[in-house]
Amino acid sequence: MDEVRYRHAEEALFSDAGITPVEHRIRVTGVEGDVRVLDVGEGEPVLFLHGGPNAAATWAYVAAEVSRHGIRCLLLDRPGCGLSARPATVPDADSLGDYLARLSVDVLDALDLGPVTVVGSSLGGFAALRTAAASPDRVRRVVLAGCPAFVPEWTPPGFFALLRRPLTRALLLRSPATRSAAAMSLRMMRHRVSVKAGRIPDPMIDWIRAWQAHTDTMRNDTAMIVACGDRTAFDPRLDLTPADLAAITVPVTALFGADDPVGGRDVGERLVAALPDATLEVLPDGGHLPWLDDPAWLAGAIRTAVRAG
């Protein structure tokens, strides 16, 4: 961990986005120390949950857009990611779903917040759905930014298979994080059109390289990925079943990238059909993290969802 160098890249990203987040350090259940929440704007609160491996500042440009419209953006560094302390025990297939649902509620309690809109990406989308199912009184609405993990017919990112194998895992974790490697990771998540067109700003690519190089995010999330399955796949007990989805009563807005390798339009259509109150929007040429392709598109959909109540 090199916090100084990481913060330097993060601050450059915030400056480019035009935001100055307030940093909260809070205590939550099952974490060895503090977790970090970045607070941007004032108004109706929205909790943002990133995927893995990733960190809170991935939402910087979205938060900049959303916070101009009377919305308070709360960006969580999930435990073990960014500058949050790691979990006391690595979440596994037995504990991950309940752990993530409890984490969201603990964060809301620590910030003295009532029901909020929850925005989730990938594993964060899974967390948002699990939170809505377990604590519908704390979730006003869910916004899914890209295909969530563990929904029916999702496809785990290909590099997870490499992380499950001890030899390739060791090689990947020891490999130097470079700017070209950061850009390659974006292309793997099907953002190659945006990378080639220069639509993803340099400070974002530099920040991605910084969390890979200067935080323990990759190592900690790799431990969780390994603990949640065997050498071939995730444990199927993690999968959200049709019954699980049918029990989620809060409104859900699903915002998918058409080229998301984890799940595109077809997966999104089946997901919203399984949810009692859900709608789907699809971003042409969008990848797994569609706000990197078009932050204004996601920001506009979040504003619409918040206003809908």
Coordinates of C-alpha atoms in Angstrom, one line a residue:
M1 CA 0.0 0.0 0.0
D2 CA 1.3 3.4 -1.0
E3 CA -1.5 5.7 0.2
V4 CA 0.3 8.9 -0.7
R5 CA 0.7 8.0 -4.4
Y6 CA -2.8 6.5 -4.6
R7 CA -4.3 9.7 -3.2
H8 CA -2.3 11.8 -5.7
A9 CA -3.9 9.9 -8.6
E10 CA -7.3 10.1 -6.9
E11 CA -7.1 13.8 -6.3
A12 CA -6.2 14.4 -10.0
L13 CA -9.3 12.4 -11.0
F14 CA -11.5 14.4 -8.6
S15 CA -10.0 17.7 -9.9
D16 CA -10.7 16.6 -13.5
A17 CA -14.3 15.7 -12.6
G18 CA -14.7 19.0 -10.7
I19 CA -15.6 17.5 -7.3
T20 CA -14.1 17.8 -3.8
P21 CA -15.5 14.9 -1.8
V22 CA -15.8 14.9 2.0
E23 CA -14.2 11.8 3.5
H24 CA -15.9 9.8 6.2
R25 CA -14.2 7.1 8.1
I26 CA -16.7 4.8 9.8
R27 CA -16.8 1.4 11.6
V28 CA -18.9 -1.4 10.3
T29 CA -19.4 -5.0 11.3
G30 CA -16.7 -7.6 10.5
V31 CA -14.0 -5.2 9.4
E32 CA -10.5 -4.9 11.0
G33 CA -10.6 -1.0 10.9
D34 CA -12.4 1.9 9.3
V35 CA -14.0 1.9 5.9
R36 CA -14.1 5.0 3.8
V37 CA -17.1 6.8 2.3
L38 CA -16.7 9.7 -0.1
D39 CA -19.5 12.3 0.2
V40 CA -20.3 14.5 -2.8
G41 CA -23.1 17.1 -3.0
E42 CA -26.2 17.8 -0.9
G43 CA -29.8 16.6 -1.1
E44 CA -31.4 13.2 -1.5
P45 CA -28.8 10.5 -0.6
V46 CA -27.7 7.8 -3.0
L47 CA -25.4 5.0 -2.0
F48 CA -22.9 3.8 -4.7
L49 CA -21.5 0.3 -4.5
H50 CA -18.7 -0.6 -6.8
G51 CA -17.8 -4.0 -8.1
G52 CA -14.6 -6.0 -7.7
P53 CA -11.9 -5.4 -8.1
N54 CA -12.5 -1.7 -8.1
A55 CA -12.9 1.3 -5.7
A56 CA -15.2 4.2 -4.9
A57 CA -13.6 6.8 -7.2
T58 CA -14.7 4.9 -10.3
W59 CA -18.0 6.9 -9.9
A60 CA -16.2 10.3 -9.9
Y61 CA -17.7 11.6 -13.2
V62 CA -21.1 10.3 -12.5
A63 CA -21.1 11.9 -9.0
A64 CA -20.0 15.2 -10.6
E65 CA -23.1 15.1 -12.9
V66 CA -25.6 13.8 -10.3
S67 CA -24.6 16.1 -7.5
R68 CA -25.4 19.2 -9.5
H69 CA -29.1 18.3 -9.2
G70 CA -29.8 18.2 -5.5
I71 CA -28.5 14.7 -4.9
R72 CA -25.9 13.6 -2.3
C73 CA -23.6 10.9 -3.6
L74 CA -22.1 8.5 -1.1
L75 CA -19.3 6.5 -2.7
L76 CA -18.2 3.5 -0.6
D77 CA -14.8 1.9 -0.8
R78 CA -15.9 -1.7 -0.1
P79 CA -13.8 -3.3 2.7
G80 CA -10.4 -4.4 1.3
C81 CA -10.7 -2.0 -1.6
G82 CA -9.3 1.5 -2.1
L83 CA -8.4 3.0 1.3
S84 CA -10.9 0.9 3.4
A85 CA -9.6 -1.7 5.9
R86 CA -10.0 -5.3 4.8
P87 CA -12.6 -7.6 6.3
A88 CA -11.7 -9.5 9.5
T89 CA -12.5 -12.7 7.7
V90 CA -12.5 -13.2 3.9
P91 CA -16.1 -13.5 2.7
D92 CA -16.8 -16.9 1.2
A93 CA -19.8 -18.6 -0.5
D94 CA -21.5 -19.2 2.9
S95 CA -21.2 -15.6 4.0
L96 CA -20.8 -13.2 1.0
G97 CA -24.5 -12.4 0.4
D98 CA -25.4 -11.7 4.0
Y99 CA -22.1 -9.8 4.5
L100 CA -22.8 -7.4 1.7
A101 CA -26.4 -6.8 2.7
R102 CA -25.3 -6.1 6.3
L103 CA -22.5 -3.8 5.0
S104 CA -24.9 -1.5 3.2
V105 CA -27.1 -1.2 6.3
D106 CA -24.2 -0.6 8.6
V107 CA -23.0 2.2 6.3
L108 CA -26.5 3.8 6.3
D109 CA -26.6 3.5 10.1
A110 CA -23.2 5.0 10.6
L111 CA -24.2 8.0 8.5
D112 CA -27.6 8.2 10.2
L113 CA -29.6 7.8 7.0
G114 CA -33.0 6.4 6.3
P115 CA -34.1 4.8 3.1
V116 CA -31.9 5.6 0.1
T117 CA -31.5 4.8 -3.6
V118 CA -28.7 2.3 -4.0
V119 CA -26.6 2.2 -7.2
G120 CA -24.6 -1.0 -7.7
S121 CA -22.1 -2.3 -10.3
S122 CA -21.3 -5.9 -10.8
L123 CA -20.7 -7.3 -7.3
G124 CA -22.1 -4.0 -6.1
G125 CA -25.2 -4.7 -8.1
F126 CA -25.5 -8.1 -6.4
A127 CA -25.0 -6.3 -3.0
A128 CA -27.7 -3.8 -3.9
L129 CA -30.2 -6.6 -4.8
R130 CA -29.3 -8.6 -1.6
T131 CA -29.7 -5.4 0.5
A132 CA -33.1 -4.7 -1.1
A133 CA -34.3 -8.2 -0.4
A134 CA -33.0 -8.3 3.2
S135 CA -33.9 -4.7 4.2
P136 CA -36.5 -3.2 1.9
D137 CA -37.2 -0.6 4.5
R138 CA -33.7 0.9 4.0
V139 CA -33.8 0.8 0.1
R140 CA -36.0 3.2 -1.8
R141 CA -34.9 2.0 -5.3
V142 CA -32.1 0.0 -6.9
V143 CA -30.2 1.2 -9.9
L144 CA -28.0 -1.5 -11.6
A145 CA -25.1 0.0 -13.5
G146 CA -24.1 -2.9 -15.7
C147 CA -24.9 -6.6 -15.3
P148 CA -24.8 -7.7 -11.6
A149 CA -22.9 -10.7 -10.4
F150 CA -24.8 -13.9 -9.7
V151 CA -27.9 -13.2 -11.7
P152 CA -29.4 -15.9 -13.9
E153 CA -27.2 -16.6 -17.0
W154 CA -24.4 -14.1 -16.1
T155 CA -20.9 -14.8 -17.3
P156 CA -18.0 -14.2 -14.8
P157 CA -15.1 -12.1 -16.2
G158 CA -12.6 -14.4 -17.9
F159 CA -9.6 -13.3 -15.8
F160 CA -11.3 -14.7 -12.7
A161 CA -10.5 -18.1 -13.9
L162 CA -6.8 -17.2 -14.0
L163 CA -7.0 -15.9 -10.4
R164 CA -8.3 -19.3 -9.3
R165 CA -5.2 -21.1 -10.4
P166 CA -2.3 -20.7 -7.9
L167 CA 0.5 -20.3 -10.5
T168 CA -1.3 -17.7 -12.7
R169 CA -2.7 -16.0 -9.6
A170 CA 0.8 -15.5 -8.2
L171 CA 2.1 -14.2 -11.6
L172 CA -0.8 -11.8 -12.0
L173 CA -0.5 -10.4 -8.4
R174 CA 3.3 -9.9 -8.9
S175 CA 3.0 -8.3 -12.3
P176 CA 3.7 -4.5 -12.4
A177 CA 0.7 -2.3 -12.8
T178 CA 1.2 -0.1 -15.8
R179 CA -0.9 2.4 -17.6
S180 CA -1.1 0.1 -20.7
A181 CA -2.3 -2.8 -18.4
A182 CA -5.0 -0.5 -17.0
A183 CA -6.2 0.3 -20.5
M184 CA -6.1 -3.4 -21.4
S185 CA -8.3 -4.2 -18.5
L186 CA -10.9 -1.7 -19.8
R187 CA -10.7 -3.3 -23.2
M188 CA -11.4 -6.7 -21.6
M189 CA -14.5 -5.3 -20.1
R190 CA -15.6 -4.2 -23.6
H191 CA -14.7 -0.5 -23.4
R192 CA -12.4 -0.7 -26.4
V193 CA -14.5 1.6 -28.5
S194 CA -14.4 4.3 -25.7
V195 CA -10.7 3.7 -25.1
K196 CA -9.9 4.0 -28.8
A197 CA -12.1 7.2 -29.2
G198 CA -10.5 8.8 -26.1
R199 CA -13.8 9.0 -24.3
I200 CA -12.3 7.7 -21.1
P201 CA -10.3 10.6 -19.6
D202 CA -6.6 10.1 -18.9
P203 CA -7.1 10.8 -15.1
M204 CA -9.5 7.8 -14.9
I205 CA -7.0 5.5 -16.6
D206 CA -4.2 6.8 -14.4
W207 CA -6.4 6.2 -11.3
I208 CA -7.2 2.7 -12.4
R209 CA -3.5 2.1 -12.7
A210 CA -3.0 3.6 -9.2
W211 CA -5.5 1.4 -7.4
Q212 CA -3.9 -1.6 -9.1
A213 CA -0.4 -0.5 -8.1
H214 CA -0.7 1.3 -4.8
T215 CA -3.6 -0.3 -2.9
D216 CA -4.3 -3.9 -1.7
T217 CA -7.6 -4.0 -3.7
M218 CA -6.5 -6.7 -6.2
R219 CA -5.0 -8.9 -3.5
N220 CA -7.9 -8.7 -1.2
D221 CA -10.6 -9.2 -3.9
T222 CA -8.6 -12.1 -5.3
A223 CA -8.8 -13.8 -1.9
M224 CA -12.5 -13.3 -1.9
I225 CA -12.9 -14.7 -5.4
V226 CA -10.9 -17.8 -4.5
A227 CA -12.9 -18.3 -1.3
C228 CA -16.2 -18.1 -3.1
G229 CA -15.7 -21.1 -5.3
D230 CA -13.3 -23.8 -6.4
R231 CA -10.7 -23.8 -9.2
T232 CA -13.4 -24.0 -11.9
A233 CA -16.3 -21.7 -10.9
F234 CA -18.1 -19.8 -8.3
D235 CA -20.2 -21.7 -5.8
P236 CA -23.7 -22.0 -7.2
R237 CA -25.2 -21.2 -3.8
L238 CA -24.3 -17.6 -4.5
D239 CA -26.7 -17.5 -7.5
L240 CA -29.8 -15.4 -7.2
T241 CA -32.8 -17.7 -8.0
P242 CA -36.1 -16.7 -9.6
A243 CA -37.6 -16.9 -6.1
D244 CA -34.9 -14.6 -4.7
L245 CA -35.6 -12.0 -7.5
A246 CA -39.4 -12.3 -7.2
A247 CA -39.0 -11.4 -3.5
I248 CA -37.4 -8.0 -4.3
T249 CA -40.3 -5.6 -4.1
V250 CA -38.5 -2.2 -4.5
P251 CA -38.4 -0.6 -8.0
V252 CA -35.3 -1.6 -10.0
T253 CA -33.8 0.3 -12.9
A254 CA -31.4 -1.9 -14.9
L255 CA -28.9 0.1 -17.0
F256 CA -26.9 -2.4 -19.2
G257 CA -24.2 -2.0 -21.8
A258 CA -25.0 -3.7 -25.0
D259 CA -21.5 -5.2 -25.1
D260 CA -21.2 -6.1 -21.5
P261 CA -19.3 -9.4 -21.5
V262 CA -20.9 -10.3 -18.1
G263 CA -24.4 -9.9 -19.5
G264 CA -25.9 -7.8 -22.2
R265 CA -29.4 -7.1 -23.4
D266 CA -30.6 -10.7 -23.3
V267 CA -29.5 -11.2 -19.7
G268 CA -31.0 -7.8 -18.8
E269 CA -34.3 -8.6 -20.3
R270 CA -34.6 -11.9 -18.4
L271 CA -33.5 -10.2 -15.2
V272 CA -36.2 -7.4 -15.3
A273 CA -38.8 -10.0 -16.3
A274 CA -38.0 -11.9 -13.1
L275 CA -38.2 -8.8 -10.9
P276 CA -41.7 -7.5 -9.8
D277 CA -41.0 -3.9 -10.6
A278 CA -38.1 -3.3 -13.0
T279 CA -37.2 -1.5 -16.2
L280 CA -34.3 -1.9 -18.6
E281 CA -32.3 0.6 -20.6
V282 CA -29.4 -0.4 -22.8
L283 CA -26.4 1.7 -23.9
P284 CA -25.2 0.9 -27.4
D285 CA -21.5 0.0 -27.5
G286 CA -21.5 0.2 -23.6
G287 CA -19.3 -2.3 -21.7
H288 CA -19.5 -3.7 -18.2
L289 CA -19.0 -0.3 -16.5
P290 CA -21.3 1.7 -18.8
W291 CA -20.7 5.0 -17.0
L292 CA -17.1 5.0 -18.3
D293 CA -18.6 5.0 -21.8
D294 CA -21.2 7.7 -21.0
P295 CA -21.3 9.1 -17.5
A296 CA -24.1 11.6 -18.4
W297 CA -26.3 8.7 -19.5
L298 CA -26.1 6.9 -16.2
A299 CA -26.3 10.2 -14.3
G300 CA -29.5 11.1 -16.1
A301 CA -31.1 7.7 -15.3
I302 CA -30.1 8.0 -11.6
R303 CA -31.7 11.5 -11.4
T304 CA -34.9 10.1 -13.0
A305 CA -34.9 7.1 -10.5
V306 CA -34.4 9.4 -7.5
R307 CA -37.2 11.7 -8.6
A308 CA -39.5 8.7 -9.1
G309 CA -39.2 8.0 -5.3

